[in-house]
CSV table of C-alpha atoms in Angstrom, one decimal:
chain,number,residue,atom,x,y,z
A,1,LEU,CA,106.1,-99.3,52.5
A,2,ASP,CA,104.8,-100.8,49.4
A,3,ASN,CA,103.5,-97.8,47.5
A,4,ARG,CA,102.2,-99.6,44.4
A,5,ASP,CA,98.6,-98.9,43.4
A,6,LEU,CA,95.9,-101.4,44.2
A,7,SER,CA,94.9,-103.8,41.5
A,8,PRO,CA,91.6,-103.1,39.7
A,9,GLU,CA,90.1,-106.2,41.3
A,10,LEU,CA,91.1,-105.1,44.9
A,11,THR,CA,89.9,-101.5,44.1
A,12,GLU,CA,86.4,-102.9,43.2
A,13,ARG,CA,86.4,-105.0,46.4
A,14,VAL,CA,87.2,-102.0,48.5
A,15,LEU,CA,84.5,-99.9,46.9
A,16,GLY,CA,82.1,-102.7,47.6
A,17,VAL,CA,82.9,-102.7,51.3
A,18,LEU,CA,82.7,-98.9,51.4
A,19,THR,CA,79.3,-99.0,49.6
A,20,GLU,CA,78.0,-101.3,52.4
A,21,GLY,CA,79.5,-99.3,55.2
A,22,VAL,CA,78.6,-95.8,54.1
A,23,GLU,CA,74.9,-96.4,54.9
A,24,ARG,CA,75.8,-96.4,58.6
A,25,CYS,CA,77.7,-93.0,58.4
A,26,ASP,CA,76.6,-89.4,58.5
A,27,THR,CA,80.0,-88.1,57.6
A,28,VAL,CA,82.9,-89.7,55.8
A,29,VAL,CA,86.5,-88.6,56.5
A,30,VAL,CA,89.4,-89.4,54.1
A,31,SER,CA,92.9,-89.0,55.2
A,32,ASP,CA,95.1,-89.8,52.2
A,33,TYR,CA,98.7,-90.2,53.1
A,34,ARG,CA,99.6,-90.9,49.5
A,35,HIS,CA,101.0,-94.4,50.0
A,36,GLY,CA,99.2,-96.1,47.1
A,37,PHE,CA,96.0,-97.4,48.8
A,38,LEU,CA,93.8,-94.5,47.7
A,39,THR,CA,94.4,-94.7,44.0
A,40,PRO,CA,92.8,-92.1,41.6
A,41,THR,CA,90.1,-94.6,40.8
A,42,LEU,CA,89.3,-95.3,44.5
A,43,ALA,CA,89.5,-91.6,45.3
A,44,ARG,CA,87.0,-90.8,42.6
A,45,GLY,CA,84.8,-93.8,43.7
A,46,VAL,CA,84.7,-92.5,47.3
A,47,VAL,CA,83.6,-89.0,46.1
A,48,ASP,CA,81.0,-90.5,43.7
A,49,LEU,CA,79.7,-92.8,46.4
A,50,CYS,CA,79.3,-90.1,49.0
A,51,THR,CA,77.6,-87.8,46.5
A,52,LYS,CA,75.2,-90.6,45.4
A,53,LYS,CA,74.3,-91.5,49.1
A,54,GLY,CA,74.1,-87.9,50.3
A,55,LYS,CA,77.0,-88.2,52.7
A,56,THR,CA,79.2,-85.3,53.7
A,57,LEU,CA,82.8,-86.0,52.6
A,58,TYR,CA,85.9,-84.3,54.3
A,59,VAL,CA,89.2,-84.9,52.5
A,60,ASP,CA,92.7,-84.3,53.9
A,61,SER,CA,95.1,-85.5,51.3
A,62,GLN,CA,98.7,-84.9,52.0
A,63,GLN,CA,100.9,-83.4,49.3
A,64,SER,CA,103.7,-85.7,48.4
A,65,GLN,CA,107.1,-84.6,47.4
A,66,SER,CA,106.1,-84.6,43.7
A,67,ALA,CA,102.6,-83.1,43.6
A,68,ALA,CA,99.2,-82.7,45.2
A,69,ASN,CA,96.4,-85.0,44.3
A,70,HIS,CA,93.5,-82.9,45.5
A,71,LYS,CA,91.9,-82.8,42.0
A,72,GLU,CA,91.2,-86.6,42.3
A,73,TYR,CA,88.8,-85.7,45.1
A,74,SER,CA,87.2,-82.8,43.3
A,75,GLY,CA,83.6,-82.5,44.4
A,76,ALA,CA,84.2,-83.6,48.0
A,77,ASN,CA,82.2,-81.4,50.4
A,78,VAL,CA,85.1,-80.0,52.4
A,79,PHE,CA,88.9,-80.0,51.9
A,80,VAL,CA,91.2,-79.7,54.8
A,81,LEU,CA,94.5,-78.3,53.7
A,82,ASN,CA,97.7,-76.8,55.1
A,83,GLU,CA,99.1,-73.7,53.6
A,84,LYS,CA,101.6,-75.5,51.4
A,85,GLU,CA,98.8,-77.7,49.9
A,86,ALA,CA,96.6,-74.6,49.3
A,87,GLN,CA,99.4,-73.0,47.4
A,88,ALA,CA,100.0,-76.1,45.3
A,89,ILE,CA,96.3,-75.9,44.2
A,90,LEU,CA,96.2,-72.2,43.8
A,91,PRO,CA,99.7,-70.7,43.6
A,92,ASP,CA,98.7,-67.2,44.8
A,93,ALA,CA,96.7,-68.6,47.7
A,94,MET,CA,99.0,-67.3,50.4
A,95,VAL,CA,96.7,-67.5,53.4
A,96,ASP,CA,96.5,-64.5,55.7
A,97,ASP,CA,93.9,-62.6,57.6
A,98,GLY,CA,92.5,-61.1,54.4
A,99,SER,CA,92.2,-64.2,52.4
A,100,ILE,CA,88.4,-65.1,52.4
A,101,ALA,CA,88.2,-64.4,48.7
A,102,LYS,CA,91.1,-66.8,48.2
A,103,LEU,CA,89.2,-69.4,50.2
A,104,GLU,CA,86.3,-69.0,47.9
A,105,THR,CA,88.5,-69.4,44.9
A,106,LEU,CA,90.0,-72.6,46.4
A,107,ALA,CA,86.5,-74.0,47.1
A,108,THR,CA,85.5,-73.2,43.5
A,109,THR,CA,88.6,-74.7,42.1
A,110,LEU,CA,88.1,-77.9,44.1
A,111,ARG,CA,84.3,-77.9,43.4
A,112,ALA,CA,83.8,-78.0,47.2
A,113,GLU,CA,81.3,-76.5,49.5
A,114,GLY,CA,84.1,-75.5,51.9
A,115,VAL,CA,87.8,-75.4,52.7
A,116,VAL,CA,89.7,-75.3,55.9
A,117,ILE,CA,93.3,-74.1,56.1
A,118,LYS,CA,95.3,-75.4,59.0
A,119,ARG,CA,98.0,-72.8,59.8
A,120,GLY,CA,99.8,-74.4,62.8
A,121,ALA,CA,100.6,-71.8,65.4
A,122,ALA,CA,98.7,-69.2,63.4
A,123,GLY,CA,95.4,-71.2,63.9
A,124,ALA,CA,93.0,-72.0,61.2
A,125,LEU,CA,90.8,-70.3,58.6
A,126,ALA,CA,87.7,-71.8,57.0
A,127,LEU,CA,84.9,-71.2,54.6
A,128,LEU,CA,82.0,-73.5,55.3
A,129,GLY,CA,78.4,-73.1,54.1
A,130,GLY,CA,79.2,-69.7,52.7
A,131,ARG,CA,80.4,-68.4,56.1
A,132,SER,CA,84.0,-67.8,57.0
A,133,TRP,CA,85.7,-68.1,60.4
A,134,ARG,CA,89.1,-67.8,61.9
A,135,ALA,CA,90.2,-69.8,64.9
A,136,GLU,CA,93.2,-68.7,67.0
A,137,ALA,CA,95.7,-71.4,67.9
A,138,ALA,CA,96.1,-72.3,71.6
A,139,LYS,CA,99.3,-71.0,73.0
A,140,VAL,CA,101.2,-74.1,74.0
A,141,THR,CA,104.8,-75.4,73.9
A,142,ALA,CA,105.0,-77.8,71.0
A,143,VAL,CA,107.2,-80.8,71.5
A,144,ASP,CA,106.0,-82.8,68.4
A,145,THR,CA,103.8,-81.2,65.7
A,146,CYS,CA,103.4,-84.4,63.7
A,147,GLY,CA,99.7,-85.4,63.8
A,148,ALA,CA,98.3,-82.0,64.9
A,149,GLY,CA,96.4,-81.6,61.6
A,150,ASP,CA,95.0,-85.2,62.0
A,151,ALA,CA,93.8,-84.4,65.5
A,152,PHE,CA,92.2,-81.2,64.2
A,153,LEU,CA,90.3,-83.1,61.5
A,154,SER,CA,89.4,-86.0,63.6
A,155,VAL,CA,87.2,-83.8,65.9
A,156,THR,CA,86.1,-81.0,63.5
A,157,ALA,CA,84.4,-83.2,61.0
A,158,PRO,CA,82.1,-85.0,63.5
A,159,VAL,CA,81.4,-81.8,65.4
A,160,ALA,CA,80.6,-80.0,62.2
A,161,ALA,CA,78.1,-82.8,61.3
A,162,THR,CA,76.1,-81.9,64.4
A,163,GLY,CA,75.5,-78.4,63.1
A,164,ALA,CA,77.6,-76.8,65.8
A,165,PRO,CA,78.5,-73.1,65.3
A,166,LEU,CA,81.6,-72.5,63.2
A,167,ASP,CA,83.5,-70.7,66.0
A,168,LEU,CA,83.0,-73.8,68.3
A,169,ILE,CA,84.2,-76.1,65.6
A,170,GLY,CA,87.4,-74.1,65.2
A,171,PHE,CA,87.9,-73.8,68.9
A,172,ILE,CA,87.5,-77.6,69.4
A,173,GLY,CA,89.7,-78.4,66.4
A,174,ASN,CA,92.5,-76.1,67.6
A,175,ALA,CA,92.2,-77.5,71.1
A,176,ALA,CA,92.7,-81.0,69.8
A,177,GLY,CA,95.7,-79.9,67.7
A,178,ALA,CA,97.2,-78.1,70.8
A,179,MET,CA,96.8,-81.3,72.9
A,180,LYS,CA,98.5,-83.3,70.2
A,181,VAL,CA,101.6,-81.0,69.9
A,182,GLY,CA,102.2,-81.4,73.6
A,183,ILE,CA,102.8,-85.1,73.3
A,184,ILE,CA,105.8,-86.8,71.7
A,185,GLY,CA,104.5,-89.4,69.2
A,186,HIS,CA,102.3,-92.0,70.8
A,187,ARG,CA,103.4,-91.6,74.5
A,188,GLN,CA,100.1,-90.5,76.0
């Protein structure tokens, strides 16, 4: 992969396309795999655009081998993190059943309305709209865990946009993740 940052000119073009397209959206989901496309300037531009247009922004930015870049998305509405990413942002953020205060600290640190912590076989924890929830993971035999978090996010963000109850959001997200881990790669 070519991991070089986008040129300033291309960054402006991308922001222009996003500005036109965001009008047709209720919710914006960013999955940043850290391969150079979503530069710090573009990340900040997406946050600012969603804020200006009143669009809910969910961010799932992968932690690279060097560091996390979540601060570049500071002010997004909801951050979706795994435990390692949460600890990179807040070193004492070990997520366990008694960690609601830590979720609040993470949200404050990220200037977000909410955070979701994906915990794999341990399920998920979240703080959204001032309310917390825990969702148990489905008990399945995992054959490939790659992409489970993406499956979780791909359904939870739009379901949350409907105003669904938090326990339903968590249940649906974990069901999607469970379905994904039962499939090797792209086979089904």
